[in-house]
Amino acid sequence: MSSFSFAGFYESWFDHLQHLLHQLSAATRPPKTAEENHKLLILIDKVMAHYDDYYRTKSVAAQNDPLQMLVSPWATTLERSLHWIAGWRPTIAFHLVYTESSVLFESHIIDILRGVRTGDLGDLSPSQFRRVSQLQCDTVKEENAITEELSEWQDSGSEMIEGVAEMEEKMEVLGKIITKADDLRLRTLKSVVGLLTPQQAVDFLIASAELLSGIRSWGINHDRRRSR
């Protein structure tokens, strides 16, 4: 897959993400029946399959042209400024959980003090907080290890002028580093969703999609102003 065809894929993928965001936002929360809860689960599976499709396609593109994936010309300058190895930093997922949990907790503080359970991200249990915290620690370790791999790859830049074979080998290594980073991104997303109830998972997926959409929208407007 060429960088051009991946750019087209990304535009289509992102458009469909907006469609899924609309479905997530329209979902009944909290679910009042087993049927409504089942519908949330189906919707969550649909969104996760969409992310699966993205990273599966990106993995192929990364092996074919890792430099283009690293540069990401289909992204805005703002998005690229926030990139960690051709994509979002996995630990952002935890910041989203904590931020949304705090905001929702404060907005429902009166109900919570009265013993009313909201069931959303503001209603995370102590056990959930512990598991999220442990997952965050594990993810940070993996992030650091992959960052070190990229650093070593960059330090070997002087070796790239030795010949075509060496250059091809270096590009193959870069492709594997990008794929490894994407694998961590996807595993982190799935792990966080797995720690949440269906209602909380929908809240989290909405926050994630809105963050991506908001940054991209702001970045597009910024790039348009710069090009005038």
Backbone as CSV, one residue per row, in Angstrom:
resi,resn,N_x,N_y,N_z,CA_x,CA_y,CA_z,C_x,C_y,C_z
1,MET,0.851,-1.196,0.000,0.000,0.000,0.000,0.882,1.239,0.000
2,SER,0.673,2.117,-0.979,1.475,3.330,-1.068,0.991,4.344,-0.049
3,SER,1.848,5.383,0.167,1.466,6.428,1.112,0.198,7.128,0.644
4,PHE,0.062,7.248,-0.712,-1.126,7.921,-1.247,-2.376,7.109,-0.943
5,SER,-2.333,5.808,-1.168,-3.507,4.982,-0.922,-3.804,4.898,0.569
6,PHE,-2.770,4.935,1.425,-3.035,4.930,2.853,-3.688,6.238,3.261
7,ALA,-3.278,7.344,2.650,-3.895,8.630,2.951,-5.387,8.577,2.641
8,GLY,-5.735,7.963,1.519,-7.141,7.814,1.153,-7.871,6.921,2.136
9,PHE,-7.205,5.849,2.532,-7.792,4.940,3.525,-8.040,5.679,4.833
10,TYR,-7.066,6.493,5.244,-7.197,7.198,6.519,-8.372,8.166,6.498
11,GLU,-8.540,8.882,5.396,-9.656,9.823,5.298,-10.981,9.091,5.426
12,SER,-11.086,7.951,4.735,-12.309,7.150,4.801,-12.508,6.587,6.204
13,TRP,-11.413,6.102,6.803,-11.484,5.535,8.149,-11.913,6.592,9.160
14,PHE,-11.354,7.790,9.040,-11.665,8.857,9.977,-13.114,9.306,9.827
15,ASP,-13.598,9.362,8.599,-14.996,9.730,8.367,-15.929,8.725,9.038
16,HIS,-15.590,7.443,8.920,-16.436,6.420,9.537,-16.351,6.486,11.059
17,LEU,-15.189,6.899,11.588,-15.051,7.068,13.031,-16.048,8.123,13.520
18,GLN,-16.245,9.185,12.740,-17.221,10.203,13.107,-18.631,9.635,13.132
19,HIS,-18.910,8.742,12.194,-20.213,8.075,12.161,-20.399,7.213,13.403
20,LEU,-19.342,6.506,13.796,-19.407,5.668,14.994,-19.538,6.530,16.252
21,LEU,-18.884,7.691,16.254,-18.993,8.615,17.382,-20.439,9.054,17.568
22,HIS,-21.117,9.306,16.461,-22.531,9.690,16.531,-23.359,8.558,17.148
23,GLN,-23.061,7.316,16.743,-23.784,6.175,17.297,-23.504,6.012,18.792
24,LEU,-22.246,6.196,19.172,-21.889,6.102,20.587,-22.616,7.151,21.409
25,SER,-22.642,8.374,20.905,-23.273,9.479,21.631,-24.785,9.291,21.748
26,ALA,-25.380,8.611,20.761,-26.828,8.405,20.759,-27.256,7.180,21.563
27,ALA,-26.289,6.379,22.003,-26.607,5.152,22.733,-27.234,5.470,24.089
28,THR,-28.132,4.614,24.533,-28.806,4.799,25.817,-27.853,4.510,26.968
29,ARG,-27.636,5.527,27.805,-26.757,5.370,28.960,-27.362,6.099,30.152
30,PRO,-27.466,5.448,31.296,-27.094,4.045,31.525,-28.118,3.095,30.919
31,PRO,-27.696,1.885,30.550,-28.642,0.920,29.993,-29.649,0.484,31.064
32,LYS,-30.906,0.484,30.693,-31.948,0.163,31.676,-32.420,-1.286,31.581
33,THR,-32.076,-1.936,30.486,-32.482,-3.326,30.305,-31.304,-4.146,29.804
34,ALA,-31.452,-5.466,29.860,-30.406,-6.353,29.350,-30.221,-6.149,27.856
35,GLU,-31.297,-5.840,27.170,-31.220,-5.608,25.723,-30.403,-4.357,25.415
36,GLU,-30.626,-3.302,26.179,-29.867,-2.062,25.974,-28.390,-2.282,26.287
37,ASN,-28.106,-3.071,27.314,-26.714,-3.385,27.658,-26.059,-4.187,26.533
38,HIS,-26.828,-5.106,25.954,-26.319,-5.917,24.836,-26.021,-5.035,23.624
39,LYS,-26.877,-4.037,23.399,-26.654,-3.131,22.274,-25.366,-2.327,22.465
40,LEU,-25.080,-1.953,23.725,-23.835,-1.249,24.005,-22.633,-2.130,23.681
41,LEU,-22.718,-3.396,24.059,-21.626,-4.337,23.801,-21.384,-4.503,22.300
42,ILE,-22.474,-4.596,21.542,-22.355,-4.723,20.085,-21.687,-3.483,19.499
43,LEU,-22.084,-2.307,19.988,-21.516,-1.045,19.496,-20.036,-0.939,19.854
44,ILE,-19.681,-1.356,21.059,-18.270,-1.340,21.476,-17.449,-2.254,20.573
45,ASP,-17.962,-3.444,20.283,-17.264,-4.385,19.397,-17.080,-3.779,18.002
46,LYS,-18.085,-3.037,17.550,-18.010,-2.417,16.222,-16.896,-1.363,16.185
47,VAL,-16.811,-0.563,17.239,-15.777,0.475,17.306,-14.389,-0.155,17.401
48,MET,-14.250,-1.196,18.224,-12.951,-1.844,18.370,-12.525,-2.517,17.077
49,ALA,-13.482,-3.066,16.337,-13.163,-3.677,15.040,-12.671,-2.605,14.067
50,HIS,-13.224,-1.398,14.205,-12.797,-0.282,13.349,-11.339,0.077,13.641
51,TYR,-10.959,0.109,14.915,-9.567,0.370,15.276,-8.660,-0.780,14.830
52,ASP,-9.155,-1.999,14.944,-8.396,-3.162,14.467,-8.066,-3.017,12.988
53,ASP,-9.061,-2.616,12.211,-8.887,-2.453,10.768,-7.833,-1.400,10.474
54,TYR,-7.848,-0.316,11.242,-6.868,0.755,11.039,-5.446,0.260,11.259
55,TYR,-5.206,-0.404,12.381,-3.847,-0.831,12.701,-3.382,-1.998,11.836
56,ARG,-4.307,-2.817,11.397,-3.935,-3.896,10.484,-3.469,-3.322,9.144
57,THR,-4.216,-2.343,8.644,-3.855,-1.699,7.377,-2.568,-0.894,7.516
58,LYS,-2.431,-0.212,8.640,-1.238,0.600,8.870,0.011,-0.265,8.983
59,SER,-0.115,-1.457,9.547,1.021,-2.364,9.678,1.584,-2.737,8.303
60,VAL,0.681,-3.007,7.364,1.118,-3.329,6.001,1.819,-2.127,5.384
61,ALA,1.237,-0.940,5.563,1.825,0.281,5.005,3.191,0.574,5.623
62,ALA,3.328,0.294,6.923,4.595,0.554,7.615,5.713,-0.335,7.088
63,GLN,5.394,-1.548,6.718,6.408,-2.442,6.168,6.790,-2.029,4.749
64,ASN,5.839,-1.489,4.013,6.111,-1.078,2.636,6.859,0.252,2.553
65,ASP,6.532,1.186,3.434,7.153,2.521,3.380,7.181,3.120,4.780
66,PRO,8.086,2.659,5.638,8.119,3.138,7.022,8.397,4.628,7.161
67,LEU,9.198,5.195,6.268,9.507,6.621,6.373,8.264,7.472,6.178
68,GLN,7.425,7.097,5.201,6.191,7.839,4.977,5.261,7.739,6.178
69,MET,5.225,6.559,6.803,4.378,6.388,7.974,4.881,7.266,9.122
70,LEU,6.199,7.361,9.247,6.776,8.166,10.326,6.487,9.648,10.105
71,VAL,6.567,10.094,8.857,6.311,11.496,8.517,4.811,11.807,8.546
72,SER,3.988,10.815,8.156,2.518,10.948,8.178,2.029,12.209,7.464
73,PRO,2.242,12.334,6.144,1.842,13.557,5.433,0.332,13.792,5.408
74,TRP,-0.472,12.762,5.686,-1.929,12.916,5.705,-2.418,13.575,6.992
75,ALA,-1.526,13.690,7.989,-1.891,14.312,9.263,-1.619,15.805,9.213
76,THR,-2.277,16.554,10.060,-2.025,17.995,10.139,-0.724,18.230,10.905
77,THR,-0.211,19.450,10.819,1.033,19.755,11.534,0.831,19.634,13.045
78,LEU,-0.354,19.988,13.512,-0.635,19.857,14.944,-0.615,18.387,15.356
79,GLU,-1.257,17.538,14.562,-1.273,16.109,14.879,0.140,15.539,14.895
80,ARG,0.947,15.917,13.914,2.316,15.401,13.847,3.155,15.883,15.028
81,SER,2.866,17.101,15.516,3.625,17.618,16.659,3.345,16.814,17.922
82,LEU,2.210,16.123,17.951,1.816,15.332,19.112,2.138,13.852,18.951
83,HIS,2.666,13.478,17.798,2.930,12.067,17.519,4.070,11.495,18.359
84,TRP,3.918,10.249,18.690,4.983,9.429,19.266,5.106,8.216,18.354
85,ILE,6.157,8.186,17.542,6.399,7.091,16.590,5.166,6.857,15.719
86,ALA,4.783,7.877,14.967,3.728,7.800,13.945,2.333,7.596,14.502
87,GLY,2.085,8.086,15.701,0.741,7.961,16.249,0.655,8.522,17.663
88,TRP,-0.512,8.372,18.254,-0.691,8.905,19.610,0.069,8.063,20.620
89,ARG,0.484,8.700,21.693,1.180,7.999,22.772,0.181,7.153,23.553
90,PRO,0.443,5.852,23.734,-0.516,4.958,24.399,-0.994,5.444,25.768
91,THR,-0.107,6.054,26.538,-0.478,6.478,27.890,-1.490,7.623,27.909
92,ILE,-1.778,8.221,26.745,-2.829,9.233,26.688,-4.161,8.628,27.110
93,ALA,-4.326,7.331,26.843,-5.574,6.651,27.202,-5.853,6.779,28.701
94,PHE,-4.817,6.691,29.503,-5.002,6.763,30.957,-5.323,8.183,31.410
95,HIS,-4.697,9.165,30.757,-5.009,10.559,31.078,-6.482,10.857,30.766
96,LEU,-6.974,10.250,29.679,-8.386,10.427,29.335,-9.289,9.835,30.402
97,VAL,-8.954,8.628,30.848,-9.759,7.976,31.883,-9.799,8.830,33.144
98,TYR,-8.630,9.275,33.598,-8.571,10.066,34.823,-9.293,11.405,34.671
99,THR,-9.113,12.057,33.529,-9.751,13.361,33.306,-11.266,13.233,33.256
100,GLU,-11.760,12.281,32.452,-13.202,12.084,32.346,-13.796,11.655,33.675
101,SER,-13.082,10.800,34.400,-13.563,10.340,35.699,-13.703,11.512,36.668
102,SER,-12.700,12.391,36.668,-12.718,13.542,37.565,-13.848,14.502,37.226
103,VAL,-14.013,14.795,35.929,-15.054,15.725,35.487,-16.446,15.189,35.834
104,LEU,-16.673,13.912,35.529,-17.989,13.323,35.797,-18.254,13.174,37.287
105,PHE,-17.200,12.855,38.042,-17.360,12.729,39.494,-17.814,14.067,40.092
106,GLU,-17.166,15.142,39.668,-17.500,16.465,40.198,-18.917,16.881,39.798
107,SER,-19.317,16.504,38.580,-20.651,16.906,38.116,-21.759,16.126,38.814
108,HIS,-21.429,14.947,39.364,-22.434,14.121,40.036,-22.188,14.019,41.541
109,ILE,-21.389,14.913,42.081,-20.956,14.783,43.472,-22.138,14.716,44.452
110,ILE,-23.186,15.479,44.205,-24.347,15.469,45.102,-25.018,14.098,45.087
111,ASP,-25.218,13.555,43.881,-25.845,12.234,43.767,-24.986,11.166,44.430
112,ILE,-23.670,11.268,44.231,-22.756,10.274,44.783,-22.786,10.301,46.303
113,LEU,-22.820,11.515,46.877,-22.881,11.656,48.331,-24.187,11.091,48.890
114,ARG,-25.213,11.083,48.064,-26.499,10.522,48.481,-26.564,9.006,48.271
115,GLY,-25.464,8.455,47.715,-25.429,7.010,47.503,-25.970,6.556,46.172
116,VAL,-26.250,7.502,45.281,-26.770,7.162,43.955,-25.606,6.808,43.029
117,ARG,-25.649,5.637,42.424,-24.587,5.208,41.519,-24.900,5.661,40.096
118,THR,-23.969,6.360,39.490,-24.177,6.852,38.122,-23.796,5.824,37.078
119,GLY,-22.828,4.965,37.396,-22.429,3.914,36.470,-21.499,4.367,35.358
120,ASP,-21.157,5.668,35.321,-20.290,6.178,34.256,-18.832,6.192,34.718
121,LEU,-17.968,6.883,33.986,-16.552,6.920,34.342,-16.297,7.655,35.662
122,GLY,-17.252,8.447,36.097,-17.123,9.107,37.392,-17.419,8.174,38.543
123,ASP,-17.801,6.949,38.203,-18.207,5.965,39.205,-17.266,4.746,39.190
124,LEU,-15.988,4.987,38.872,-15.011,3.896,38.868,-14.827,3.357,40.288
125,SER,-14.716,2.046,40.404,-14.524,1.429,41.713,-13.047,1.473,42.098
126,PRO,-12.726,1.318,43.381,-11.321,1.262,43.805,-10.552,0.164,43.072
127,SER,-11.206,-0.961,42.849,-10.558,-2.059,42.126,-10.220,-1.650,40.700
128,GLN,-11.132,-0.928,40.045,-10.869,-0.465,38.677,-9.711,0.519,38.652
129,PHE,-9.674,1.425,39.617,-8.577,2.396,39.681,-7.230,1.683,39.846
130,ARG,-7.206,0.659,40.688,-5.953,-0.086,40.891,-5.511,-0.777,39.610
131,ARG,-6.444,-1.382,38.918,-6.106,-2.103,37.681,-5.674,-1.147,36.577
132,VAL,-6.345,0.010,36.502,-5.953,1.022,35.516,-4.550,1.533,35.823
133,SER,-4.264,1.759,37.104,-2.953,2.251,37.511,-1.851,1.245,37.178
134,GLN,-2.106,-0.038,37.427,-1.119,-1.065,37.127,-0.882,-1.173,35.624
135,LEU,-1.971,-1.099,34.867,-1.854,-1.148,33.409,-1.060,0.042,32.896
136,GLN,-1.265,1.202,33.509,-0.513,2.393,33.113,0.983,2.190,33.352
137,CYS,1.344,1.639,34.493,2.763,1.395,34.799,3.378,0.438,33.777
138,ASP,2.660,-0.619,33.446,3.155,-1.598,32.468,3.304,-0.957,31.089
139,THR,2.346,-0.102,30.739,2.370,0.543,29.424,3.522,1.530,29.319
140,VAL,3.791,2.267,30.395,4.911,3.214,30.410,6.228,2.474,30.169
141,LYS,6.389,1.307,30.785,7.615,0.515,30.596,7.779,0.117,29.134
142,GLU,6.681,-0.316,28.507,6.750,-0.712,27.094,7.014,0.493,26.201
143,GLU,6.376,1.618,26.512,6.625,2.850,25.763,8.108,3.202,25.785
144,ASN,8.692,3.168,26.978,10.100,3.532,27.138,11.009,2.582,26.363
145,ALA,10.663,1.296,26.369,11.480,0.312,25.664,11.444,0.558,24.154
146,ILE,10.262,0.883,23.628,10.150,1.141,22.185,10.837,2.456,21.821
147,THR,10.726,3.447,22.692,11.426,4.713,22.467,12.931,4.484,22.394
148,GLU,13.438,3.608,23.254,14.861,3.284,23.246,15.251,2.591,21.936
149,GLU,14.388,1.739,21.429,14.660,1.075,20.151,14.779,2.099,19.032
150,LEU,13.866,3.079,19.018,13.928,4.112,17.981,15.191,4.952,18.148
151,SER,15.574,5.236,19.377,16.786,6.009,19.641,18.018,5.284,19.111
152,GLU,18.055,3.984,19.322,19.182,3.188,18.822,19.195,3.179,17.303
153,TRP,18.006,3.121,16.708,17.910,3.150,15.243,18.435,4.487,14.716
154,GLN,18.068,5.568,15.370,18.523,6.891,14.946,20.026,7.052,15.138
155,ASP,20.561,6.482,16.224,21.994,6.565,16.489,22.814,5.828,15.431
156,SER,22.175,4.888,14.748,22.896,4.110,13.730,22.824,4.769,12.354
157,GLY,22.386,6.041,12.322,22.213,6.733,11.050,23.458,6.765,10.180
158,SER,24.636,6.828,10.791,25.878,6.897,10.013,26.125,5.621,9.223
159,GLU,25.497,4.526,9.639,25.697,3.251,8.950,24.854,3.133,7.690
160,MET,23.897,4.031,7.501,22.967,3.914,6.378,23.600,4.233,5.032
161,ILE,24.767,4.869,5.048,25.401,5.225,3.777,26.303,4.104,3.263
162,GLU,26.327,2.986,3.962,27.241,1.910,3.587,26.809,1.162,2.338
163,GLY,25.515,1.123,2.034,25.067,0.438,0.845,23.568,0.236,0.835
164,VAL,23.048,-0.217,-0.325,21.611,-0.416,-0.499,21.086,-1.477,0.449
165,ALA,21.831,-2.573,0.588,21.390,-3.676,1.447,21.240,-3.219,2.893
166,GLU,22.212,-2.421,3.342,22.163,-1.922,4.712,20.979,-0.982,4.904
167,MET,20.738,-0.135,3.877,19.613,0.795,3.959,18.298,0.044,4.029
168,GLU,18.134,-0.984,3.211,16.903,-1.775,3.213,16.700,-2.461,4.564
169,GLU,17.799,-2.920,5.134,17.710,-3.574,6.441,17.273,-2.568,7.513
170,LYS,17.819,-1.348,7.439,17.455,-0.317,8.407,15.981,0.067,8.271
171,MET,15.498,0.137,7.024,14.096,0.475,6.798,13.179,-0.631,7.343
172,GLU,13.613,-1.854,7.211,12.833,-2.981,7.728,12.737,-2.901,9.252
173,VAL,13.835,-2.542,9.895,13.845,-2.396,11.358,12.914,-1.264,11.777
174,LEU,12.949,-0.143,11.028,12.081,0.992,11.348,10.617,0.590,11.234
175,GLY,10.301,-0.155,10.192,8.927,-0.622,10.007,8.464,-1.465,11.187
176,LYS,9.358,-2.300,11.703,9.016,-3.148,12.843,8.816,-2.323,14.113
177,ILE,9.605,-1.264,14.265,9.451,-0.392,15.440,8.094,0.310,15.406
178,ILE,7.714,0.812,14.226,6.415,1.474,14.089,5.280,0.496,14.375
179,THR,5.409,-0.716,13.831,4.383,-1.737,14.055,4.291,-2.099,15.530
180,LYS,5.425,-2.161,16.198,5.436,-2.475,17.626,4.742,-1.365,18.422
181,ALA,4.980,-0.110,18.032,4.317,1.015,18.696,2.811,0.964,18.471
182,ASP,2.406,0.639,17.250,0.976,0.532,16.945,0.334,-0.622,17.706
183,ASP,1.065,-1.715,17.844,0.541,-2.852,18.602,0.287,-2.459,20.059
184,LEU,1.197,-1.669,20.624,1.015,-1.208,22.001,-0.178,-0.264,22.099
185,ARG,-0.342,0.606,21.095,-1.494,1.507,21.089,-2.804,0.717,21.113
186,LEU,-2.898,-0.287,20.239,-4.128,-1.067,20.142,-4.354,-1.913,21.386
187,ARG,-3.302,-2.540,21.889,-3.443,-3.368,23.100,-3.861,-2.524,24.297
188,THR,-3.312,-1.301,24.382,-3.677,-0.410,25.484,-5.146,-0.028,25.400
189,LEU,-5.598,0.309,24.209,-6.995,0.665,24.000,-7.915,-0.484,24.404
190,LYS,-7.573,-1.690,23.943,-8.389,-2.858,24.261,-8.350,-3.173,25.761
191,SER,-7.196,-3.025,26.367,-7.061,-3.334,27.796,-7.866,-2.366,28.651
192,VAL,-7.819,-1.078,28.304,-8.586,-0.090,29.057,-10.079,-0.376,28.925
193,VAL,-10.540,-0.619,27.708,-11.953,-0.931,27.486,-12.350,-2.183,28.265
194,GLY,-11.434,-3.156,28.319,-11.719,-4.403,29.031,-11.858,-4.229,30.534
195,LEU,-11.302,-3.148,31.079,-11.388,-2.892,32.515,-12.667,-2.150,32.901
196,LEU,-13.408,-1.703,31.907,-14.576,-0.863,32.150,-15.884,-1.610,31.921
197,THR,-16.943,-1.101,32.511,-18.276,-1.620,32.220,-18.670,-1.128,30.821
198,PRO,-19.690,-1.728,30.200,-20.105,-1.246,28.875,-20.405,0.250,28.844
199,GLN,-21.114,0.761,29.849,-21.422,2.192,29.890,-20.151,3.022,29.994
200,GLN,-19.230,2.608,30.855,-17.968,3.338,31.012,-17.126,3.256,29.745
201,ALA,-17.145,2.097,29.097,-16.374,1.923,27.862,-16.880,2.853,26.767
202,VAL,-18.197,3.018,26.679,-18.767,3.944,25.704,-18.338,5.374,26.027
203,ASP,-18.376,5.744,27.305,-17.906,7.079,27.714,-16.455,7.294,27.271
204,PHE,-15.624,6.295,27.506,-14.203,6.395,27.169,-13.997,6.490,25.661
205,LEU,-14.712,5.671,24.897,-14.556,5.677,23.442,-15.051,6.993,22.842
206,ILE,-16.095,7.574,23.443,-16.563,8.887,22.997,-15.480,9.940,23.244
207,ALA,-14.914,9.926,24.446,-13.865,10.894,24.782,-12.664,10.735,23.856
208,SER,-12.292,9.500,23.540,-11.148,9.239,22.654,-11.407,9.772,21.248
209,ALA,-12.596,9.470,20.712,-12.930,9.907,19.358,-13.062,11.424,19.291
210,GLU,-13.630,12.022,20.328,-13.770,13.486,20.349,-12.403,14.163,20.429
211,LEU,-11.474,13.559,21.154,-10.121,14.117,21.238,-9.457,14.086,19.869
212,LEU,-9.521,12.939,19.198,-8.928,12.817,17.864,-9.578,13.792,16.887
213,SER,-10.900,13.878,16.956,-11.638,14.762,16.050,-11.331,16.227,16.321
214,GLY,-11.279,16.597,17.603,-11.017,17.984,17.951,-9.629,18.438,17.529
215,ILE,-8.634,17.599,17.771,-7.253,17.944,17.399,-7.120,18.045,15.883
216,ARG,-7.747,17.102,15.171,-7.651,17.132,13.709,-8.351,18.372,13.145
217,SER,-9.513,18.705,13.669,-10.256,19.876,13.199,-9.468,21.158,13.445
218,TRP,-8.908,21.295,14.645,-8.115,22.478,14.962,-6.885,22.535,14.064
219,GLY,-6.261,21.359,13.834,-5.065,21.303,13.001,-5.335,21.688,11.558
220,ILE,-6.481,21.248,11.025,-6.856,21.589,9.650,-7.051,23.098,9.515
221,ASN,-7.756,23.691,10.477,-7.986,25.136,10.435,-6.666,25.905,10.557
222,HIS,-5.782,25.428,11.417,-4.483,26.081,11.597,-3.654,26.020,10.313
223,ASP,-3.635,24.855,9.660,-2.870,24.697,8.422,-3.429,25.563,7.316
224,ARG,-4.760,25.707,7.264,-5.377,26.554,6.240,-4.984,28.010,6.431
225,ARG,-4.949,28.469,7.677,-4.553,29.863,7.941,-3.094,30.101,7.556
226,ARG,-2.252,29.106,7.790,-0.825,29.245,7.483,-0.581,29.279,5.994
227,SER,-1.452,28.630,5.214,-1.229,28.522,3.777,-1.785,29.702,3.000
228,ARG,-2.450,30.629,3.677,-3.020,31.778,2.981,-1.949,32.790,2.589
